[in-house]
Amino acid sequence: MQGNSQQQAYDRGTNIFSPDGRLYQVEYAREAIKRGSPSVGIRFESDDEAGVVFVASGRLRSSLQVPDSIEKIHKVDDHVGVASAGHVADARQLVDVARRQAQVERLRFGEDAGIEALTKEITGYIQEYTQAGGARPFGAALLVGGLDADGTPHLFETDPSGTPYEWEAIAIGGNSEKIQGYLEAEYESDTDADGALELAFHALEDASEGGLESEGMSASVISGDGFRSLSNDELHELIDGHDLAADEDDEE
Amino acid sequence: MEGFTSGKGTAESAPEEFKTGTTTVGIVADEGVVLATDRRASLGGRFVSNKDADKIIEVHPSAAITISGSVGAGQTFADQLQAQTSLYETRRGKEMSMQALSTTAANAIRGMRVVPLLGGVDETGGHLYSLDPAGGLMEDTYGSTGSGMQMAYGVLEGEYEDGMSVSEAETAARAAVEAASARDTASGNGAMVARITDDGIEREELSAEEL
């Protein structure tokens, strides 16, 4: 028993390295993210419009669940938002860190928080939970997207190790490899918000089994006009308009 | 000395600190900002404690402050701003904008007995701000602080024009310091001038005769 528990100690309790230099708890956290439903972020920059779109899908547990209570896309500030995958409760905690930091930046510098600076504040916070004893890493990945003060759009990903990555288009969460493959084949930066939304929905549909259920989905656009979430009618229209709906959804 | 007899640590009883007395001037020009100060430091405005005081301190590759009030507070304030601009640049890979720098300065100054002007240049052009010990921040196109400010403003009101060149602004700023030095007992001993443009900060010391 003693020998056995010593072997297992590397993936229990605190974050410590395994003999071959891995952090099992961080790796398990990445696995937790893959178990959830996916979120997609796409950066766009055409002559007259620049920004980031987020599209997230979520699973309704029952027809009685209120769809709007599934929160996967969060406004952080007027010029920046976050889409999450993985444990929603963990993600919400990070969203609050981002919201507070966005206000701290404004108090300190009198300017909107830069997207990269904000992302690095979040990843710094995430990283602390990969070293602190007795703590568990965050079981959530975030996409942080928005516009810098000069109007340049940026889209970053955070992972449970606390590393930031910048992307033109990315999928996180369940089935993300397949969605990413679609994005890699189809992405073009020179488009507007509608074009980016269309690509995101097509990518999600391509990886789905039998089409999209608009009830579980949400989408937001961050552009020069600020942060805007699409209404349920707009979501329906987009999904039906591009013939992406699941079959049983057609007659609703 | 009062400071020893009263036995109380009140502001009145504390030993007198070095003050800049001072005239400091700032003007926004077409391609930059000009700052100018006198070079006298005094005790109570009646004794010249230093004839070569440096009252323009760089806090950013293209921004500087002038200090009036307590010399110690002004130097500490400048040191803190230098640390913050340097840290910002290292962390983010870009220099602070004047909006960010002026907000940082207004946050840092609270409670310090110094009344600075902050002048600098960023991609939006030249900016000049006046600050106060309560954290007040006001942007202007020209301004003056210190015991000689009335004389300096008298000159600036006549000389300042929108869109004046850096060299025209420098002439006006020098004239303002000269007028204050002639009538304010706490100002004098020549001038320090700083021209701040896209290329950085260029400083020049002037003796009383050169002024």
PDB file of C-alpha atoms in Angstrom, chain A residues 11-152:
ATOM      1  CA  ASP A  11      -0.925  12.956  -9.707  1.00  0.00           C
ATOM      2  CA  ARG A  12      -2.547  13.610  -6.366  1.00  0.00           C
ATOM      3  CA  GLY A  13      -3.043  16.658  -4.215  1.00  0.00           C
ATOM      4  CA  THR A  14      -0.451  19.311  -4.854  1.00  0.00           C
ATOM      5  CA  ASN A  15       1.193  20.079  -8.151  1.00  0.00           C
ATOM      6  CA  ILE A  16       4.555  18.382  -8.249  1.00  0.00           C
ATOM      7  CA  PHE A  17       6.639  17.115 -11.123  1.00  0.00           C
ATOM      8  CA  SER A  18       6.629  13.461 -12.040  1.00  0.00           C
ATOM      9  CA  PRO A  19      10.083  11.862 -12.457  1.00  0.00           C
ATOM     10  CA  ASP A  20       9.909  12.480 -16.205  1.00  0.00           C
ATOM     11  CA  GLY A  21       9.107  16.166 -15.700  1.00  0.00           C
ATOM     12  CA  ARG A  22       5.370  16.245 -16.241  1.00  0.00           C
ATOM     13  CA  LEU A  23       2.664  17.975 -14.252  1.00  0.00           C
ATOM     14  CA  TYR A  24      -0.133  15.458 -14.254  1.00  0.00           C
ATOM     15  CA  GLN A  25      -2.686  17.770 -12.656  1.00  0.00           C
ATOM     16  CA  VAL A  26      -2.208  20.302 -15.439  1.00  0.00           C
ATOM     17  CA  GLU A  27      -2.552  17.568 -18.025  1.00  0.00           C
ATOM     18  CA  TYR A  28      -5.708  16.291 -16.385  1.00  0.00           C
ATOM     19  CA  ALA A  29      -7.082  19.817 -16.441  1.00  0.00           C
ATOM     20  CA  ARG A  30      -6.514  19.883 -20.212  1.00  0.00           C
ATOM     21  CA  GLU A  31      -8.470  16.648 -20.458  1.00  0.00           C
ATOM     22  CA  ALA A  32     -11.319  18.220 -18.476  1.00  0.00           C
ATOM     23  CA  ILE A  33     -11.542  20.966 -21.098  1.00  0.00           C
ATOM     24  CA  LYS A  34     -11.894  18.436 -23.913  1.00  0.00           C
ATOM     25  CA  ARG A  35     -14.896  16.863 -22.174  1.00  0.00           C
ATOM     26  CA  GLY A  36     -16.997  20.015 -22.555  1.00  0.00           C
ATOM     27  CA  SER A  37     -18.673  21.489 -25.579  1.00  0.00           C
ATOM     28  CA  PRO A  38     -16.591  23.636 -27.915  1.00  0.00           C
ATOM     29  CA  SER A  39     -16.126  27.394 -28.282  1.00  0.00           C
ATOM     30  CA  VAL A  40     -14.730  29.093 -31.362  1.00  0.00           C
ATOM     31  CA  GLY A  41     -12.998  32.458 -31.689  1.00  0.00           C
ATOM     32  CA  ILE A  42     -12.192  34.171 -34.989  1.00  0.00           C
ATOM     33  CA  ARG A  43     -10.315  37.399 -35.595  1.00  0.00           C
ATOM     34  CA  PHE A  44     -11.345  39.488 -38.592  1.00  0.00           C
ATOM     35  CA  GLU A  45      -9.921  42.601 -40.167  1.00  0.00           C
ATOM     36  CA  SER A  46     -11.363  44.093 -43.326  1.00  0.00           C
ATOM     37  CA  ASP A  47     -11.039  47.647 -44.613  1.00  0.00           C
ATOM     38  CA  ASP A  48     -14.122  48.887 -42.781  1.00  0.00           C
ATOM     39  CA  GLU A  49     -14.445  46.521 -39.809  1.00  0.00           C
ATOM     40  CA  ALA A  50     -12.091  44.775 -37.418  1.00  0.00           C
ATOM     41  CA  GLY A  51     -12.732  42.662 -34.348  1.00  0.00           C
ATOM     42  CA  VAL A  52     -13.282  39.202 -32.951  1.00  0.00           C
ATOM     43  CA  VAL A  53     -16.314  36.894 -32.964  1.00  0.00           C
ATOM     44  CA  PHE A  54     -17.047  34.152 -30.470  1.00  0.00           C
ATOM     45  CA  VAL A  55     -19.451  31.277 -31.008  1.00  0.00           C
ATOM     46  CA  ALA A  56     -20.042  28.732 -28.256  1.00  0.00           C
ATOM     47  CA  SER A  57     -22.187  25.663 -28.072  1.00  0.00           C
ATOM     48  CA  GLY A  58     -23.538  24.259 -24.840  1.00  0.00           C
ATOM     49  CA  ARG A  59     -25.624  21.234 -23.985  1.00  0.00           C
ATOM     50  CA  LEU A  60     -29.106  21.634 -22.552  1.00  0.00           C
ATOM     51  CA  ARG A  61     -29.653  18.933 -19.948  1.00  0.00           C
ATOM     52  CA  SER A  62     -33.411  19.079 -20.343  1.00  0.00           C
ATOM     53  CA  SER A  63     -36.027  20.860 -22.390  1.00  0.00           C
ATOM     54  CA  LEU A  64     -36.941  22.612 -19.130  1.00  0.00           C
ATOM     55  CA  GLN A  65     -33.553  24.271 -18.713  1.00  0.00           C
ATOM     56  CA  VAL A  66     -33.488  27.986 -19.564  1.00  0.00           C
ATOM     57  CA  PRO A  67     -31.015  28.260 -22.465  1.00  0.00           C
ATOM     58  CA  ASP A  68     -29.716  31.706 -21.460  1.00  0.00           C
ATOM     59  CA  SER A  69     -28.482  30.234 -18.165  1.00  0.00           C
ATOM     60  CA  ILE A  70     -25.682  28.474 -20.049  1.00  0.00           C
ATOM     61  CA  GLU A  71     -23.030  31.187 -19.982  1.00  0.00           C
ATOM     62  CA  LYS A  72     -19.995  30.493 -22.094  1.00  0.00           C
ATOM     63  CA  ILE A  73     -19.352  33.927 -23.554  1.00  0.00           C
ATOM     64  CA  HIS A  74     -18.760  36.773 -21.128  1.00  0.00           C
ATOM     65  CA  LYS A  75     -18.373  40.506 -21.596  1.00  0.00           C
ATOM     66  CA  VAL A  76     -15.248  41.670 -19.762  1.00  0.00           C
ATOM     67  CA  ASP A  77     -15.304  45.340 -20.764  1.00  0.00           C
ATOM     68  CA  ASP A  78     -16.752  47.355 -23.638  1.00  0.00           C
ATOM     69  CA  HIS A  79     -13.856  46.373 -25.903  1.00  0.00           C
ATOM     70  CA  VAL A  80     -13.077  42.843 -24.752  1.00  0.00           C
ATOM     71  CA  GLY A  81     -14.836  39.539 -24.130  1.00  0.00           C
ATOM     72  CA  VAL A  82     -14.061  35.976 -23.121  1.00  0.00           C
ATOM     73  CA  ALA A  83     -15.335  32.625 -24.417  1.00  0.00           C
ATOM     74  CA  SER A  84     -14.702  29.559 -22.299  1.00  0.00           C
ATOM     75  CA  ALA A  85     -14.519  25.793 -22.510  1.00  0.00           C
ATOM     76  CA  GLY A  86     -14.250  23.306 -19.672  1.00  0.00           C
ATOM     77  CA  HIS A  87     -15.511  23.819 -16.150  1.00  0.00           C
ATOM     78  CA  VAL A  88     -17.871  26.794 -16.309  1.00  0.00           C
ATOM     79  CA  ALA A  89     -17.436  27.575 -12.603  1.00  0.00           C
ATOM     80  CA  ASP A  90     -13.656  27.756 -12.998  1.00  0.00           C
ATOM     81  CA  ALA A  91     -14.044  29.918 -16.082  1.00  0.00           C
ATOM     82  CA  ARG A  92     -16.356  32.314 -14.283  1.00  0.00           C
ATOM     83  CA  GLN A  93     -13.715  32.846 -11.617  1.00  0.00           C
ATOM     84  CA  LEU A  94     -11.183  33.771 -14.302  1.00  0.00           C
ATOM     85  CA  VAL A  95     -13.708  36.039 -16.017  1.00  0.00           C
ATOM     86  CA  ASP A  96     -14.063  37.966 -12.780  1.00  0.00           C
ATOM     87  CA  VAL A  97     -10.266  38.317 -12.568  1.00  0.00           C
ATOM     88  CA  ALA A  98     -10.336  39.701 -16.106  1.00  0.00           C
ATOM     89  CA  ARG A  99     -13.175  42.115 -15.357  1.00  0.00           C
ATOM     90  CA  ARG A 100     -11.485  43.493 -12.273  1.00  0.00           C
ATOM     91  CA  GLN A 101      -8.148  43.777 -14.039  1.00  0.00           C
ATOM     92  CA  ALA A 102      -9.762  45.661 -16.928  1.00  0.00           C
ATOM     93  CA  GLN A 103     -11.000  48.266 -14.433  1.00  0.00           C
ATOM     94  CA  VAL A 104      -7.652  48.370 -12.603  1.00  0.00           C
ATOM     95  CA  GLU A 105      -5.948  49.157 -15.924  1.00  0.00           C
ATOM     96  CA  ARG A 106      -8.359  52.026 -16.515  1.00  0.00           C
ATOM     97  CA  LEU A 107      -7.766  53.433 -13.023  1.00  0.00           C
ATOM     98  CA  ARG A 108      -3.996  53.114 -13.393  1.00  0.00           C
ATOM     99  CA  PHE A 109      -3.513  54.342 -16.922  1.00  0.00           C
ATOM    100  CA  GLY A 110      -6.754  56.021 -17.963  1.00  0.00           C
ATOM    101  CA  GLU A 111      -6.916  53.753 -21.008  1.00  0.00           C
ATOM    102  CA  ASP A 112      -8.737  50.610 -22.106  1.00  0.00           C
ATOM    103  CA  ALA A 113      -6.774  47.522 -21.103  1.00  0.00           C
ATOM    104  CA  GLY A 114      -4.679  46.100 -23.944  1.00  0.00           C
ATOM    105  CA  ILE A 115      -5.807  42.588 -24.945  1.00  0.00           C
ATOM    106  CA  GLU A 116      -2.338  41.088 -24.560  1.00  0.00           C
ATOM    107  CA  ALA A 117      -1.735  42.752 -21.194  1.00  0.00           C
ATOM    108  CA  LEU A 118      -5.121  41.579 -19.940  1.00  0.00           C
ATOM    109  CA  THR A 119      -4.513  38.026 -21.168  1.00  0.00           C
ATOM    110  CA  LYS A 120      -1.165  37.940 -19.393  1.00  0.00           C
ATOM    111  CA  GLU A 121      -2.773  39.064 -16.145  1.00  0.00           C
ATOM    112  CA  ILE A 122      -5.172  36.119 -16.454  1.00  0.00           C
ATOM    113  CA  THR A 123      -2.467  33.600 -17.356  1.00  0.00           C
ATOM    114  CA  GLY A 124      -0.333  34.863 -14.481  1.00  0.00           C
ATOM    115  CA  TYR A 125      -3.232  34.116 -12.182  1.00  0.00           C
ATOM    116  CA  ILE A 126      -3.764  30.664 -13.729  1.00  0.00           C
ATOM    117  CA  GLN A 127      -0.059  29.846 -13.397  1.00  0.00           C
ATOM    118  CA  GLU A 128      -0.108  30.416  -9.633  1.00  0.00           C
ATOM    119  CA  TYR A 129      -2.471  27.459  -9.375  1.00  0.00           C
ATOM    120  CA  THR A 130       0.091  25.150 -10.992  1.00  0.00           C
ATOM    121  CA  GLN A 131       2.673  25.836  -8.280  1.00  0.00           C
ATOM    122  CA  ALA A 132       0.745  26.510  -5.091  1.00  0.00           C
ATOM    123  CA  GLY A 133       0.507  23.608  -2.696  1.00  0.00           C
ATOM    124  CA  GLY A 134      -2.951  22.249  -2.027  1.00  0.00           C
ATOM    125  CA  ALA A 135      -4.465  24.053  -5.005  1.00  0.00           C
ATOM    126  CA  ARG A 136      -5.970  22.588  -8.138  1.00  0.00           C
ATOM    127  CA  PRO A 137      -5.302  24.066 -11.597  1.00  0.00           C
ATOM    128  CA  PHE A 138      -8.166  25.756 -13.440  1.00  0.00           C
ATOM    129  CA  GLY A 139     -10.136  23.227 -15.494  1.00  0.00           C
ATOM    130  CA  ALA A 140     -10.990  25.814 -18.097  1.00  0.00           C
ATOM    131  CA  ALA A 141      -9.478  27.315 -21.218  1.00  0.00           C
ATOM    132  CA  LEU A 142     -10.386  30.853 -22.226  1.00  0.00           C
ATOM    133  CA  LEU A 143     -10.391  32.750 -25.460  1.00  0.00           C
ATOM    134  CA  VAL A 144      -9.722  36.420 -24.791  1.00  0.00           C
ATOM    135  CA  GLY A 145     -10.649  38.651 -27.695  1.00  0.00           C
ATOM    136  CA  GLY A 146     -11.071  42.323 -28.376  1.00  0.00           C
ATOM    137  CA  LEU A 147      -9.620  45.516 -29.741  1.00  0.00           C
ATOM    138  CA  ASP A 148      -6.583  47.431 -28.565  1.00  0.00           C
ATOM    139  CA  ALA A 149      -6.859  51.201 -28.185  1.00  0.00           C
ATOM    140  CA  ASP A 150      -5.437  51.632 -31.707  1.00  0.00           C
ATOM    141  CA  GLY A 151      -8.220  49.459 -33.153  1.00  0.00           C
ATOM    142  CA  THR A 152      -6.130  46.341 -33.783  1.00  0.00           C
TER     143      THR A 152
END
